[in-house]
JSON list of C-alpha atoms in Angstrom, two decimals:
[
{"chain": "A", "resi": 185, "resn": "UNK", "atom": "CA", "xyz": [0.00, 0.00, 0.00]},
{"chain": "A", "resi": 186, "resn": "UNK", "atom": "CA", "xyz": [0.99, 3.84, -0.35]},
{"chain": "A", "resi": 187, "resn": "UNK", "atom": "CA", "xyz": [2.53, 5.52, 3.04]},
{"chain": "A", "resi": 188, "resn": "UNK", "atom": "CA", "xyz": [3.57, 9.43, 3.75]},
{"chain": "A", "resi": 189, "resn": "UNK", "atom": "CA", "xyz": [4.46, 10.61, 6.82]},
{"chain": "A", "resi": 190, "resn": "UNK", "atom": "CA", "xyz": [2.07, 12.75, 9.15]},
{"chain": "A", "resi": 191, "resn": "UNK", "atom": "CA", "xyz": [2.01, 16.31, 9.42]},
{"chain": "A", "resi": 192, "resn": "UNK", "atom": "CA", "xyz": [4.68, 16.48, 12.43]},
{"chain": "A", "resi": 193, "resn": "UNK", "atom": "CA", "xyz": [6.89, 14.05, 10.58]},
{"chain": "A", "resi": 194, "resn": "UNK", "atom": "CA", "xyz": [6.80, 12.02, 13.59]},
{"chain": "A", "resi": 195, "resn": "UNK", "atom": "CA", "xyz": [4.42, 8.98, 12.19]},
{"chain": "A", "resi": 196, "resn": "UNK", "atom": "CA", "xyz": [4.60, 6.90, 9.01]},
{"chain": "A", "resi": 197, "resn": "UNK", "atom": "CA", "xyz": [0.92, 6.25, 7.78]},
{"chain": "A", "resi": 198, "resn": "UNK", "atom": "CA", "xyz": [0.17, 3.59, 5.39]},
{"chain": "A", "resi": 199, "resn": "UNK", "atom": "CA", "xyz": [-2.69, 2.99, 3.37]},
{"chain": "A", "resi": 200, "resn": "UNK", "atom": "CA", "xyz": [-3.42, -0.84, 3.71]},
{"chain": "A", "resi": 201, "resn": "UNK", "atom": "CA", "xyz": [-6.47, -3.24, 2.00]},
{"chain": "A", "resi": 202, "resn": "UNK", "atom": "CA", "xyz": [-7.50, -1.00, -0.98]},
{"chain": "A", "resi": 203, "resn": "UNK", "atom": "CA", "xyz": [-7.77, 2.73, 1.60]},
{"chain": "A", "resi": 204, "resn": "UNK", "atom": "CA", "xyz": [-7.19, 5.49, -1.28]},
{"chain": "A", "resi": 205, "resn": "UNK", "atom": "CA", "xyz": [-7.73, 9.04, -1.64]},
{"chain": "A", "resi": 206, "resn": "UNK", "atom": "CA", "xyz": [-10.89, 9.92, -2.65]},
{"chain": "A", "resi": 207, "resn": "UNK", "atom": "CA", "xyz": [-13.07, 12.95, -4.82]},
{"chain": "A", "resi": 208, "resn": "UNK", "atom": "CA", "xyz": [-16.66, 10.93, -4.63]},
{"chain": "A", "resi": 209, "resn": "UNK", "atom": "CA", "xyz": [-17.09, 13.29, -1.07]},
{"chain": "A", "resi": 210, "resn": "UNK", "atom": "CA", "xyz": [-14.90, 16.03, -0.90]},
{"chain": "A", "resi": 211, "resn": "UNK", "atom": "CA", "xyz": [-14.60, 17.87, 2.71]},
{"chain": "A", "resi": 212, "resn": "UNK", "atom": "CA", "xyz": [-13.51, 21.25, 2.71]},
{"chain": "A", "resi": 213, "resn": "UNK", "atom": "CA", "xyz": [-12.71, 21.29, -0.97]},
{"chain": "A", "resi": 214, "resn": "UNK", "atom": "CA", "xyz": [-10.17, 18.73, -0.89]},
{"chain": "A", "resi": 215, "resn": "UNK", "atom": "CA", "xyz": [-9.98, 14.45, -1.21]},
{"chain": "A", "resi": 216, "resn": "UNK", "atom": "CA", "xyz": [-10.55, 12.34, 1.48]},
{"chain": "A", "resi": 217, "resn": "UNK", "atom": "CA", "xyz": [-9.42, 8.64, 2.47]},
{"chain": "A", "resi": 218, "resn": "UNK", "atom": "CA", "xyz": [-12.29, 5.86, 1.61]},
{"chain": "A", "resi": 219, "resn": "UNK", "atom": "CA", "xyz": [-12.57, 3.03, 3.33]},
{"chain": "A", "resi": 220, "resn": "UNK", "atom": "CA", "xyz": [-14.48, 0.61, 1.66]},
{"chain": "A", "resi": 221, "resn": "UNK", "atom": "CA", "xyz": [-15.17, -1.88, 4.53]},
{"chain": "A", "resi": 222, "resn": "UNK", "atom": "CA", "xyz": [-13.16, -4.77, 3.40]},
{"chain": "A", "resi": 223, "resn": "UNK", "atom": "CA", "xyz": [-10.11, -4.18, 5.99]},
{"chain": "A", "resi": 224, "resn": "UNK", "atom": "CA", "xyz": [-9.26, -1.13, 4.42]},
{"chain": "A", "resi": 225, "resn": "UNK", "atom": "CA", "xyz": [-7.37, 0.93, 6.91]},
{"chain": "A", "resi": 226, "resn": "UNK", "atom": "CA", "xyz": [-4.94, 3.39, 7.54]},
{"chain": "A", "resi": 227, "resn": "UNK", "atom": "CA", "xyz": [-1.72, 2.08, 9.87]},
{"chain": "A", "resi": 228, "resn": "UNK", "atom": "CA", "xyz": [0.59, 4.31, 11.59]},
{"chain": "A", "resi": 229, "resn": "UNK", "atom": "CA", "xyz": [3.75, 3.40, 13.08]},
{"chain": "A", "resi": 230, "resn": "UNK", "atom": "CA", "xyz": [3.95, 2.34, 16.72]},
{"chain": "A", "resi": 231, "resn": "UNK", "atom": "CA", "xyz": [4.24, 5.43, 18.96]},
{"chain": "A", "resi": 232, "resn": "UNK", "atom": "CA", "xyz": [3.89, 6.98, 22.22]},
{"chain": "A", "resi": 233, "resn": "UNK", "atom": "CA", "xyz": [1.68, 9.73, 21.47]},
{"chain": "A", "resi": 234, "resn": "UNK", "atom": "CA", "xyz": [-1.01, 7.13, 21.53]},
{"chain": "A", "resi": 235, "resn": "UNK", "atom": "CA", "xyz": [-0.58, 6.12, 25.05]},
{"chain": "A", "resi": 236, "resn": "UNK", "atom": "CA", "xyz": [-2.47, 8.79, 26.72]},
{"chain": "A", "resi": 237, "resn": "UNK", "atom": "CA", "xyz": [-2.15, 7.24, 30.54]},
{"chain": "A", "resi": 238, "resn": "UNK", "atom": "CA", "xyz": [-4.41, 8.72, 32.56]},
{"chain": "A", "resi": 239, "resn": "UNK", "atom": "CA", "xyz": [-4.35, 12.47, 30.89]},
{"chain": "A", "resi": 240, "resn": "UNK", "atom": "CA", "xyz": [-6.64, 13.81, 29.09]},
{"chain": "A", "resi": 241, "resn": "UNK", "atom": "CA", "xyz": [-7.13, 13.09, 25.45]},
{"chain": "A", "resi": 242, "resn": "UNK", "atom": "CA", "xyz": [-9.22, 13.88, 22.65]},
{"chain": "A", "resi": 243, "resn": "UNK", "atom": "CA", "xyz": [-10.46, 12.03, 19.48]},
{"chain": "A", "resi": 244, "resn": "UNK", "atom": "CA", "xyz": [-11.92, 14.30, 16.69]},
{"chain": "A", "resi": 245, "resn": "UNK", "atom": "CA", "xyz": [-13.29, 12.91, 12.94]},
{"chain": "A", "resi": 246, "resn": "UNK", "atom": "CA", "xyz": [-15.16, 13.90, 10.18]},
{"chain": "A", "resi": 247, "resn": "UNK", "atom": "CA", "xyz": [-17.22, 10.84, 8.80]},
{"chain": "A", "resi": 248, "resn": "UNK", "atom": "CA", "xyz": [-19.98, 10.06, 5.85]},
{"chain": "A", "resi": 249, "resn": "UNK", "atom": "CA", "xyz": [-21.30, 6.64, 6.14]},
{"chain": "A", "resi": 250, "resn": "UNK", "atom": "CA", "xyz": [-24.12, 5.15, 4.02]},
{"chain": "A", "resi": 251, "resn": "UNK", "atom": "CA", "xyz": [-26.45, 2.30, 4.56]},
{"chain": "A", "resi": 252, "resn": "UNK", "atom": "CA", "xyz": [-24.05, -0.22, 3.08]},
{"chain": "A", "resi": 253, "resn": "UNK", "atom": "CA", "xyz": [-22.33, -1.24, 6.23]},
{"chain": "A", "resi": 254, "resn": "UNK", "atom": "CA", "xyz": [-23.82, -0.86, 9.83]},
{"chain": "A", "resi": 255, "resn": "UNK", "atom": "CA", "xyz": [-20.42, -1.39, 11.49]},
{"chain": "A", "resi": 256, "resn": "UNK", "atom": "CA", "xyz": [-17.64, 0.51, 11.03]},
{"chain": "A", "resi": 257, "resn": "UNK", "atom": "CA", "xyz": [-14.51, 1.24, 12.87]},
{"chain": "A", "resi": 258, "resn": "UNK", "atom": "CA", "xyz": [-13.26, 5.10, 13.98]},
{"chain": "A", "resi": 259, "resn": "UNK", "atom": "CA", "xyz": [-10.02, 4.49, 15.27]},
{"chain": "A", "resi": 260, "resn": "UNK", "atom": "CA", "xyz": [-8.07, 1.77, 17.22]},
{"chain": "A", "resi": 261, "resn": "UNK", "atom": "CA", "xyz": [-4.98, 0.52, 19.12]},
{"chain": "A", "resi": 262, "resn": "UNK", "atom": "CA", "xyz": [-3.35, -2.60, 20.71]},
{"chain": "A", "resi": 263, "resn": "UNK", "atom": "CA", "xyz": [-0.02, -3.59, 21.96]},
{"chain": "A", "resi": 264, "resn": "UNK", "atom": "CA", "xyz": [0.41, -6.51, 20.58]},
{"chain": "A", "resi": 265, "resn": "UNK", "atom": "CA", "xyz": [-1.22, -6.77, 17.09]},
{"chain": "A", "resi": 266, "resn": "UNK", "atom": "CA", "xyz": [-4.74, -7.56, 18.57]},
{"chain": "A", "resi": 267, "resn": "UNK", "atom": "CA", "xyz": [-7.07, -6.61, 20.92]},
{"chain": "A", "resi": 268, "resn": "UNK", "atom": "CA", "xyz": [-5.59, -7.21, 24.07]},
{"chain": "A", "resi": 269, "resn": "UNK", "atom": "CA", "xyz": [-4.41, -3.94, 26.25]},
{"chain": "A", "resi": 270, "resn": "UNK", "atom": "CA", "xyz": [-6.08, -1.78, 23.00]},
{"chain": "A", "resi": 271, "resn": "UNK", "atom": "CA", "xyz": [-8.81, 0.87, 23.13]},
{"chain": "A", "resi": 272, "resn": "UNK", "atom": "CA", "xyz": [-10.90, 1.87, 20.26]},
{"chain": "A", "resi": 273, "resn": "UNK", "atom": "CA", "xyz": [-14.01, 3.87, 19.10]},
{"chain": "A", "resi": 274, "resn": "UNK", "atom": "CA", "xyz": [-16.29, 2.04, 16.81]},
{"chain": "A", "resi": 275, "resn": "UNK", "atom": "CA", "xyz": [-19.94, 2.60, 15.40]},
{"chain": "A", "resi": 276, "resn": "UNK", "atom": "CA", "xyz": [-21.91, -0.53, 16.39]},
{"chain": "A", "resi": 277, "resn": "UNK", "atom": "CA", "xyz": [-25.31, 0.42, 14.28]},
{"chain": "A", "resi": 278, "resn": "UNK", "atom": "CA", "xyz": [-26.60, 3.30, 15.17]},
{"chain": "A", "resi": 279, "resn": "UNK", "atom": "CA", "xyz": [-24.35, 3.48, 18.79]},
{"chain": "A", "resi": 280, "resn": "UNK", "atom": "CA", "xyz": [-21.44, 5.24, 18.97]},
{"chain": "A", "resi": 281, "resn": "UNK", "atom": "CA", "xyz": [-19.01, 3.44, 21.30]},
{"chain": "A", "resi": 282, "resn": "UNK", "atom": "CA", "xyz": [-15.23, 3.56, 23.26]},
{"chain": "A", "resi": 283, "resn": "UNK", "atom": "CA", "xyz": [-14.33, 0.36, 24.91]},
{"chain": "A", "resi": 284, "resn": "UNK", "atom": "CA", "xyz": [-10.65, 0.02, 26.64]},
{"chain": "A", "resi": 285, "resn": "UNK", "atom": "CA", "xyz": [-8.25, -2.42, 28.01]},
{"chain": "A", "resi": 286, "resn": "UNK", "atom": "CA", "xyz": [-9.99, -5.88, 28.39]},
{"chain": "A", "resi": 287, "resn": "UNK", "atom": "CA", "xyz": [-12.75, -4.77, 25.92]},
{"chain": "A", "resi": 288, "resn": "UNK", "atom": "CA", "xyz": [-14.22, -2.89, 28.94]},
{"chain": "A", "resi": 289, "resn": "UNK", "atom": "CA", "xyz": [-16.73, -0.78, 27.73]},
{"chain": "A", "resi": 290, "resn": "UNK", "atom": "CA", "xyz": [-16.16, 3.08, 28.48]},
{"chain": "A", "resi": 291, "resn": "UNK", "atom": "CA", "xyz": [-18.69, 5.06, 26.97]},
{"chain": "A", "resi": 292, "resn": "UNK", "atom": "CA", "xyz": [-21.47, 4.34, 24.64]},
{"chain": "A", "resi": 293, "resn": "UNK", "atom": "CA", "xyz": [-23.76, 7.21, 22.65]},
{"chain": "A", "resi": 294, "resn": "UNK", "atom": "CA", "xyz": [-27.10, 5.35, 21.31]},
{"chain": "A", "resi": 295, "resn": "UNK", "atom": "CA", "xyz": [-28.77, 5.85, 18.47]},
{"chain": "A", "resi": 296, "resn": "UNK", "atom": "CA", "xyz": [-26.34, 8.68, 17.39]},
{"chain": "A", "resi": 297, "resn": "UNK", "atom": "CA", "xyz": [-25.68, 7.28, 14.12]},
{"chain": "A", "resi": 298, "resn": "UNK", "atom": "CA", "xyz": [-26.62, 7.80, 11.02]},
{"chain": "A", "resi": 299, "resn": "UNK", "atom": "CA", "xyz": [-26.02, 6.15, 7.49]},
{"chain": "A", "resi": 300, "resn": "UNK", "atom": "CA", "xyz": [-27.66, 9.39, 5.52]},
{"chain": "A", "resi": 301, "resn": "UNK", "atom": "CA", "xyz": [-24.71, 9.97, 3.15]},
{"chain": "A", "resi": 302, "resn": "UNK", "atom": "CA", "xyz": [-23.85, 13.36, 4.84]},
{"chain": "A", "resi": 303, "resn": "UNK", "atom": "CA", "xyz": [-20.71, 14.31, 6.81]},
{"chain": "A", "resi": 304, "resn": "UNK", "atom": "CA", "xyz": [-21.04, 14.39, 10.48]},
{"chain": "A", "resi": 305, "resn": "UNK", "atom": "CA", "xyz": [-18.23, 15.63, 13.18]},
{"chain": "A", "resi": 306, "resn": "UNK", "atom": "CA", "xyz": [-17.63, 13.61, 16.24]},
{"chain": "A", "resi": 307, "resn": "UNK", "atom": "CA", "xyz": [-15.39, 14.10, 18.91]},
{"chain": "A", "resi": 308, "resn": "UNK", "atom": "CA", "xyz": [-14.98, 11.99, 22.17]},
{"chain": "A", "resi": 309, "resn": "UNK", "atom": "CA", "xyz": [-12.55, 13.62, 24.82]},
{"chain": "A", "resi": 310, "resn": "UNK", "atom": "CA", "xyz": [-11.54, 12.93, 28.43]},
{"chain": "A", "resi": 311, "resn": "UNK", "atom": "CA", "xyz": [-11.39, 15.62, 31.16]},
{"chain": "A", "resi": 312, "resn": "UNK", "atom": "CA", "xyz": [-11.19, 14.99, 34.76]},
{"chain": "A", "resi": 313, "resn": "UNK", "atom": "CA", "xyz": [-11.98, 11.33, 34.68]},
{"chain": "A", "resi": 314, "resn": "UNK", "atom": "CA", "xyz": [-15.29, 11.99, 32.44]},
{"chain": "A", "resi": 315, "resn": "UNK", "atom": "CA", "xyz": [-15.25, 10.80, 28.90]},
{"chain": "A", "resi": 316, "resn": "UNK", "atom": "CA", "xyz": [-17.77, 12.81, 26.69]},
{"chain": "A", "resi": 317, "resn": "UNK", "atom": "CA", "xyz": [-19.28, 12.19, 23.19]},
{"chain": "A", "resi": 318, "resn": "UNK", "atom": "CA", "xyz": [-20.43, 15.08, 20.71]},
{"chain": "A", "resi": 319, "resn": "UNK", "atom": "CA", "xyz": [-22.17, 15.02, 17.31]},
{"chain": "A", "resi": 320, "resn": "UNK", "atom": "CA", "xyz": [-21.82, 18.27, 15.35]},
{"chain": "A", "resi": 321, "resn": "UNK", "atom": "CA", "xyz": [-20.76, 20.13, 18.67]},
{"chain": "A", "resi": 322, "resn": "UNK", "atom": "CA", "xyz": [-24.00, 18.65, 21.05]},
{"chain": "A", "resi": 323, "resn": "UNK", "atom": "CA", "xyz": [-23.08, 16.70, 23.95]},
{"chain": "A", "resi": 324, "resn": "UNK", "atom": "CA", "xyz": [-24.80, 12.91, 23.33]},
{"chain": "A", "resi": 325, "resn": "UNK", "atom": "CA", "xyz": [-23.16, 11.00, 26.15]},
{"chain": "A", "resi": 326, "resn": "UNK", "atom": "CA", "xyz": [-21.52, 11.49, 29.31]},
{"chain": "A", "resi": 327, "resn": "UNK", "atom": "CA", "xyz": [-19.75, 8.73, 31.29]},
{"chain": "A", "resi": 328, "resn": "UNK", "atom": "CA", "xyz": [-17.83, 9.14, 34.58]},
{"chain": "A", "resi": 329, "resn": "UNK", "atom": "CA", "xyz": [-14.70, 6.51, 34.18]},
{"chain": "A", "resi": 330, "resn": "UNK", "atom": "CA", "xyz": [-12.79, 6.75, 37.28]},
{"chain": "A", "resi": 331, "resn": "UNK", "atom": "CA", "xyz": [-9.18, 5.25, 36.83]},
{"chain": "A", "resi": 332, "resn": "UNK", "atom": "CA", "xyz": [-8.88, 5.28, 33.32]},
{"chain": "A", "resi": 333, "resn": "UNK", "atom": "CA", "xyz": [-5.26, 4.80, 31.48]},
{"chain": "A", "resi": 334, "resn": "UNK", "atom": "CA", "xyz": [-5.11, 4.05, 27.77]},
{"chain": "A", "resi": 335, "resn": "UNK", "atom": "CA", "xyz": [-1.28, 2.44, 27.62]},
{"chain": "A", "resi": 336, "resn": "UNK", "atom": "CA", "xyz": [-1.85, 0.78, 24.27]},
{"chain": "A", "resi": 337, "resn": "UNK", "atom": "CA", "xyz": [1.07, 2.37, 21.35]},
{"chain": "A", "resi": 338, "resn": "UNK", "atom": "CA", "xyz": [-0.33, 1.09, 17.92]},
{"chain": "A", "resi": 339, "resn": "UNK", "atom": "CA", "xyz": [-2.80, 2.54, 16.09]},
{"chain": "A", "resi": 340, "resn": "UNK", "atom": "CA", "xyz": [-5.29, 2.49, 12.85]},
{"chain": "A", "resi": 341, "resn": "UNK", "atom": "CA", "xyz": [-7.89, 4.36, 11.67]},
{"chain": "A", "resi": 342, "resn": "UNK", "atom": "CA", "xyz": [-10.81, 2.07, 9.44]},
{"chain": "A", "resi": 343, "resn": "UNK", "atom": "CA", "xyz": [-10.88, -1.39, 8.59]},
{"chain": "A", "resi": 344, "resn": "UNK", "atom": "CA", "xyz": [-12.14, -4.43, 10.07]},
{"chain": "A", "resi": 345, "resn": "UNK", "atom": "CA", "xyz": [-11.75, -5.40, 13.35]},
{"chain": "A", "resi": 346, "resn": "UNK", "atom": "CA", "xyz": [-9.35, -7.92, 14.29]},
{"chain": "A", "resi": 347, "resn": "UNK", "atom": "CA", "xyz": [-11.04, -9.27, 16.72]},
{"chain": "A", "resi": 348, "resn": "UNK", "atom": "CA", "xyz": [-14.57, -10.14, 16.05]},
{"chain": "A", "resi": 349, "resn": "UNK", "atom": "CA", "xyz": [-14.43, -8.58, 12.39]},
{"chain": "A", "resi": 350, "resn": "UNK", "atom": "CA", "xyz": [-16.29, -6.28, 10.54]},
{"chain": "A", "resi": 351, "resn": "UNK", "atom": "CA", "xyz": [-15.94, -7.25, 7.02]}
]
């Protein structure tokens, strides 16, 4: 697949299982990656700017989904190639939801989704021990999550998961 290197020149990003640039719904003006729900991902290279500890963190996405898969993954991590340790934010349906180390589940936003063929901006951040979801800006969810560390290094954004699979 193709790779480039992020922004800060810190992170090697490759496009793996058929991810490409895409004109069908520009954002802004510009391309953006499709991911055509076949294990098409993007992979970056292990790093520690994943591994949030216990600090705060934030996770911010345009998306435009369409009726043509229910599942689909956001964004996701491990340390050791599968699930185990990981975190990740994945639409299950219409639910938007964060599970973390032992696929414990941290925050869910029901019925949130939507498959309309729009873009829609989500964000899910952690302050002060509370994880929070938005849609477009609105609050949707709020979850208190006392003790939470996210340790896990490597990351991917799309693509199936490897653990249960959305193909």
């Amino acid at each position: 697949g193709d790779s480039f290197v992020d922004l800060s020149g810190a992170r090697t990003v490759s496009a793996i299982g058929g991810a490409v640039v895409s004109e069908d719904h520009p954002l802004f003006g510009g391309p953006t990656f499709l991911f055509n729900g076949a294990g098409a991902r993007l992979a970056l290279s292990d790093h520690s700017d994943f591994a949030f500890g216990a600090d705060y963190f934030t996770f911010d996405w345009w998306s435009w989904r369409n009726a043509s898969k229910a599942n689909a993954l956001v964004f996701s991590t491990s340390i050791d190639g599968s699930a185990n340790g990981g975190y990740w934010i994945d639409f299950e349906g219409n639910n938007l939801t964060m599970y973390g180390p032992g696929s414990s589940l941290i925050i869910r936003a029901s019925n949130v989704g939507t498959y309309d063929g729009a873009w829609r901006y989500w964000e899910v951040n952690c302050s002060d021990s509370v994880v929070r979801v938005f849609k477009h800006g609105v609050l949707v969810a709020e979850r208190s999550v006392p003790g939470l560390s996210l340790t896990a290094t490597n990351a991917r954004v799309g693509g199936t998961e490897n653990f249960g699979g959305y193909d």
